[in-house]
XYZ file of C-alpha atoms in Angstrom:
346
model
C 37.068 -46.227 -9.991
C 40.127 -46.967 -7.260
C 39.182 -43.895 -4.575
C 35.487 -45.303 -4.595
C 37.176 -49.398 -4.375
C 38.772 -47.502 -1.942
C 36.190 -45.376 -0.510
C 34.149 -49.028 -0.068
C 36.409 -51.103 1.464
C 36.958 -48.203 4.235
C 33.662 -46.819 4.774
C 31.105 -48.558 2.645
C 29.958 -50.734 5.930
C 29.238 -47.127 7.755
C 28.428 -45.583 4.354
C 25.381 -48.120 4.522
C 24.295 -47.564 8.328
C 24.189 -43.576 7.575
C 21.986 -44.084 4.803
C 19.871 -46.740 6.919
C 19.655 -44.119 9.702
C 18.831 -41.829 6.885
C 15.837 -43.652 5.442
C 13.580 -43.320 9.315
C 13.882 -39.184 8.540
C 9.855 -38.161 9.023
C 8.130 -37.947 5.842
C 5.798 -35.142 5.181
C 2.778 -37.686 5.750
C 4.299 -38.131 9.291
C 5.041 -34.610 9.970
C 0.521 -34.452 8.771
C 0.136 -36.666 11.529
C 2.269 -35.264 14.241
C 0.279 -31.873 13.972
C -2.973 -33.016 14.226
C -1.983 -34.157 18.272
C -3.892 -32.522 20.849
C -1.902 -33.050 23.476
C 2.290 -34.030 24.006
C 0.743 -37.808 24.750
C -0.974 -37.558 21.612
C 2.731 -36.436 20.049
C 4.107 -39.085 22.075
C 1.808 -41.545 20.680
C 2.370 -40.421 16.874
C 6.321 -40.552 17.551
C 5.754 -44.214 18.417
C 4.500 -44.860 14.983
C 7.800 -43.161 13.503
C 11.305 -44.605 13.387
C 11.662 -43.087 16.717
C 9.617 -46.011 17.620
C 9.428 -46.849 21.885
C 11.759 -44.143 22.653
C 9.356 -42.486 24.425
C 7.563 -44.700 25.699
C 8.924 -45.248 29.079
C 9.349 -41.470 29.926
C 6.645 -40.363 32.809
C 3.339 -38.556 32.223
C 3.157 -36.052 31.672
C 5.898 -35.789 29.492
C 7.762 -32.572 28.742
C 8.678 -30.477 25.177
C 12.444 -30.588 27.160
C 12.189 -34.212 27.600
C 11.647 -35.243 24.153
C 14.266 -32.749 22.575
C 16.678 -34.525 25.037
C 15.876 -38.118 24.243
C 15.679 -37.516 20.331
C 19.400 -35.245 20.749
C 20.057 -38.770 22.714
C 19.437 -40.554 19.645
C 21.470 -38.939 17.887
C 23.968 -38.882 19.534
C 23.990 -42.830 19.691
C 23.573 -43.033 15.958
C 26.742 -40.708 15.858
C 28.768 -42.316 18.626
C 28.353 -46.034 16.541
C 29.578 -44.341 13.668
C 32.947 -42.672 15.397
C 33.500 -45.793 17.369
C 34.052 -48.099 14.089
C 35.352 -45.570 11.612
C 38.611 -45.488 9.939
C 41.283 -42.353 9.209
C 40.341 -40.407 7.308
C 36.783 -40.068 8.284
C 37.602 -40.187 11.566
C 39.419 -36.890 11.261
C 36.311 -35.716 9.451
C 34.305 -36.888 12.192
C 35.715 -35.085 14.942
C 35.925 -31.840 13.105
C 32.013 -32.720 12.907
C 32.070 -32.100 16.949
C 34.281 -29.021 17.101
C 31.629 -26.584 15.976
C 29.792 -28.088 19.195
C 33.077 -27.869 21.423
C 33.099 -24.028 20.459
C 29.414 -23.182 21.415
C 30.232 -25.280 24.888
C 32.993 -23.514 26.019
C 31.925 -20.021 25.151
C 28.647 -21.121 27.562
C 31.276 -22.839 29.895
C 33.063 -18.559 29.639
C 30.226 -16.867 29.840
C 29.194 -19.039 33.187
C 32.354 -18.038 34.452
C 32.046 -14.271 33.788
C 29.008 -14.571 35.957
C 30.240 -16.784 38.378
C 27.684 -19.682 37.458
C 27.605 -23.471 38.606
C 29.713 -24.319 35.883
C 28.897 -27.915 36.652
C 25.182 -26.791 35.818
C 26.481 -25.441 33.060
C 28.174 -28.043 31.625
C 24.637 -30.417 31.736
C 23.689 -27.516 29.353
C 26.325 -28.394 27.165
C 25.802 -30.305 23.755
C 26.666 -33.787 23.760
C 27.845 -33.825 20.198
C 30.399 -31.096 21.692
C 31.510 -33.068 25.043
C 35.528 -33.881 25.153
C 37.471 -35.977 27.339
C 39.150 -32.788 29.319
C 35.982 -30.559 29.775
C 35.265 -31.403 33.420
C 38.400 -29.617 34.207
C 36.824 -26.297 32.938
C 34.637 -26.962 35.879
C 37.845 -25.941 38.577
C 38.836 -22.882 36.589
C 37.644 -20.193 39.646
C 38.446 -17.466 37.200
C 38.412 -16.256 32.631
C 42.164 -17.043 32.916
C 42.476 -20.387 34.447
C 39.815 -21.013 31.947
C 41.450 -19.760 28.711
C 44.625 -21.736 30.165
C 42.656 -25.160 30.808
C 41.010 -24.427 26.837
C 44.435 -23.549 25.437
C 45.879 -26.312 26.335
C 43.858 -29.130 26.937
C 40.895 -29.412 24.546
C 41.132 -30.073 20.855
C 40.390 -26.329 19.861
C 44.187 -25.162 21.592
C 44.692 -23.789 17.706
C 41.660 -21.679 17.092
C 42.316 -20.269 21.118
C 46.333 -19.820 20.562
C 46.132 -18.720 16.817
C 42.964 -15.909 16.768
C 42.887 -14.975 21.414
C 44.350 -14.322 24.165
C 43.767 -14.278 27.898
C 42.777 -10.059 27.491
C 40.096 -10.807 24.657
C 37.939 -12.868 27.296
C 35.945 -9.788 28.867
C 32.192 -9.952 28.450
C 31.791 -7.221 25.994
C 33.731 -9.413 23.454
C 31.969 -12.829 24.517
C 30.086 -12.191 21.110
C 33.891 -11.651 19.189
C 35.106 -14.730 20.702
C 32.580 -17.003 19.841
C 32.144 -15.832 15.860
C 35.999 -15.890 16.241
C 36.608 -19.662 16.527
C 33.656 -20.311 14.448
C 35.450 -18.358 11.708
C 38.852 -20.384 12.349
C 37.032 -23.929 12.775
C 35.347 -23.491 9.067
C 37.958 -21.892 7.538
C 40.189 -24.934 8.959
C 37.296 -27.705 7.833
C 37.085 -26.296 4.438
C 41.113 -26.541 3.695
C 41.002 -30.045 5.415
C 38.569 -30.823 3.367
C 39.703 -30.178 0.426
C 42.620 -32.124 1.065
C 40.674 -35.089 1.069
C 39.542 -34.245 -2.551
C 36.969 -35.850 -4.933
C 33.262 -35.912 -3.595
C 33.788 -35.227 -0.417
C 35.633 -31.856 -1.761
C 33.071 -30.707 -3.626
C 29.954 -31.640 -0.908
C 31.893 -30.499 1.340
C 33.631 -27.106 0.062
C 29.682 -26.110 -1.337
C 28.542 -26.769 2.458
C 30.479 -25.018 4.122
C 31.136 -22.172 2.017
C 27.238 -21.715 2.523
C 27.658 -21.921 6.146
C 30.530 -19.344 6.130
C 28.180 -16.703 3.895
C 25.812 -17.055 6.017
C 27.871 -15.977 9.404
C 28.664 -13.639 7.643
C 25.092 -12.238 6.817
C 24.250 -12.531 10.227
C 26.686 -10.770 12.035
C 26.845 -8.218 9.247
C 22.731 -7.558 10.482
C 23.457 -8.135 13.907
C 26.496 -6.001 14.293
C 23.519 -2.794 12.980
C 23.028 -0.494 15.829
C 26.233 -2.398 17.994
C 29.274 -0.929 19.259
C 31.148 -3.218 16.653
C 33.199 -1.088 14.532
C 32.999 -1.706 11.112
C 37.319 -2.768 10.425
C 35.954 -5.346 13.379
C 33.270 -6.622 11.796
C 35.122 -7.214 8.430
C 38.053 -9.168 11.167
C 34.706 -11.666 11.988
C 34.213 -13.071 8.206
C 34.892 -16.418 7.087
C 37.711 -15.913 4.185
C 36.119 -18.278 2.252
C 32.826 -18.346 0.609
C 30.718 -17.955 -2.308
C 30.467 -13.970 -0.974
C 34.013 -13.545 -0.322
C 36.099 -11.842 -1.437
C 33.208 -9.294 -3.181
C 30.581 -9.580 -0.903
C 32.176 -9.675 2.053
C 33.700 -6.288 1.452
C 30.306 -4.939 0.512
C 28.988 -6.558 4.077
C 32.381 -4.664 6.051
C 30.924 -1.577 4.983
C 26.792 -1.652 5.213
C 24.607 -0.004 7.183
C 21.156 -0.952 6.388
C 19.379 -4.405 5.371
C 18.794 -2.924 1.587
C 22.551 -3.167 1.263
C 23.077 -6.545 2.405
C 20.643 -7.729 -0.043
C 22.149 -5.885 -2.782
C 25.407 -7.485 -1.996
C 24.066 -10.847 -2.021
C 21.319 -11.117 -4.605
C 23.733 -11.174 -7.139
C 24.526 -14.998 -6.626
C 20.780 -16.320 -7.708
C 20.560 -18.781 -4.875
C 20.996 -16.211 -1.995
C 18.508 -13.472 -3.774
C 15.335 -15.441 -2.977
C 16.711 -15.243 1.030
C 15.825 -11.359 1.160
C 12.288 -11.718 -0.874
C 9.322 -10.171 1.072
C 11.604 -10.917 4.286
C 9.862 -8.883 7.616
C 12.087 -10.087 9.979
C 15.875 -12.047 11.343
C 14.016 -14.821 12.381
C 12.136 -14.693 8.446
C 15.257 -14.958 7.055
C 17.465 -17.789 9.544
C 14.077 -19.939 7.980
C 15.663 -19.377 4.767
C 19.055 -20.280 5.800
C 17.696 -22.717 7.188
C 15.675 -24.382 4.169
C 19.022 -23.509 1.690
C 20.980 -26.280 4.511
C 18.479 -29.143 4.188
C 18.654 -28.611 0.365
C 22.391 -28.933 0.349
C 22.590 -31.317 2.862
C 19.917 -33.679 0.939
C 21.341 -33.283 -2.440
C 24.603 -34.481 -0.691
C 23.239 -38.042 -0.193
C 22.990 -37.961 -4.555
C 26.819 -38.106 -4.720
C 28.590 -41.821 -4.315
C 32.050 -41.783 -2.570
C 31.704 -39.207 -0.041
C 32.129 -38.378 3.341
C 29.944 -35.320 3.437
C 26.869 -37.553 3.563
C 27.672 -37.888 7.568
C 28.035 -34.354 8.132
C 24.788 -34.233 6.092
C 23.194 -36.936 8.224
C 23.898 -35.168 11.358
C 21.957 -31.606 9.938
C 19.263 -33.484 8.397
C 18.417 -34.484 12.249
C 19.450 -31.563 13.845
C 16.140 -29.961 11.693
C 14.359 -32.728 12.353
C 14.303 -32.298 16.054
C 13.836 -28.282 15.486
C 11.006 -29.451 13.703
C 9.602 -31.969 16.414
C 10.504 -29.599 19.425
C 8.573 -26.793 17.483
C 5.171 -28.854 16.846
C 6.003 -29.945 20.636
C 5.671 -26.467 21.792
C 2.297 -25.318 19.232
C 0.313 -27.962 20.927
C 1.876 -27.363 24.997
C 1.004 -23.723 24.032
C -2.535 -24.441 21.668
C -0.670 -22.222 19.589
C -2.263 -24.359 16.417
C -2.185 -21.897 14.196
C 1.695 -21.706 13.644
C 2.045 -25.711 13.767
C 2.756 -26.172 10.956
C 5.383 -23.529 10.588
C 8.700 -26.262 10.113
C 11.132 -27.157 7.628
C 10.405 -30.526 6.009
C 14.129 -32.762 5.757
C 12.571 -35.201 3.134
């Protein structure tokens, strides 16, 4: 009871705001209406009847899929920024952790661009807005990977992950995916431990969500390493040390050579067993992951007095944006036979 009173006193207003945001998530009926669109202008009109309202009405015609994606993401970022601006500790720190995953991808994008001698100012425009941080413009002055590494190490919130996992020597093109996965591993483990220190419903809700994220990453690393030069020992080092697969499942995946061995290691867990039924490609498996992610983030709202809903809302909205962009692409490319292959959020 004391925890509930403490939560409501410090976070009750924002929890109410967030649940109000969630009530605007597109329904199955609205998705059905979107899929009836013959053109992107039709889609714009249909979106006007959803919670997005007039968001797109001032965009010049013809509207593009990229514009739709950009504006929907901008709305999500504005909502997140409002929540963060009004949050107090420890919710503030929890919200910071949400942004770290996007920071990692943004920094990897900039590192990759530096390796290829791309204009980092152009790359900045491609960075995810949830992963933008104050010192990011400083990355643009780096002309070598070593300079970029030193800037990241000293000036960004990701410094502990770089310092503990990597050296400037690691930053070469051959290792870029290893770097990405090493940083995400460190991030997941750190976020998980932070949520456990919060205790209560947050530890329970986020524990389940982050363990699934760790398992998904472990499975993807395993499958994507088949037929590559990545050694099994190096593969094992990339696996997060949390998750339901850890440690026995991880040990089996570390030595797997084919998809059937991955299936065998995962089917011990009943919730993962359906992922591999009639799987014909990585894209099919990816959709199964997205479906389960939506399920976990949806049920987090059934638990009161937990910070997990702030994480889950971001993930549900992201899936909604992916759905709308998918529908828009099908409309623009006249691929109406595939337009129903989205993953409903409600």
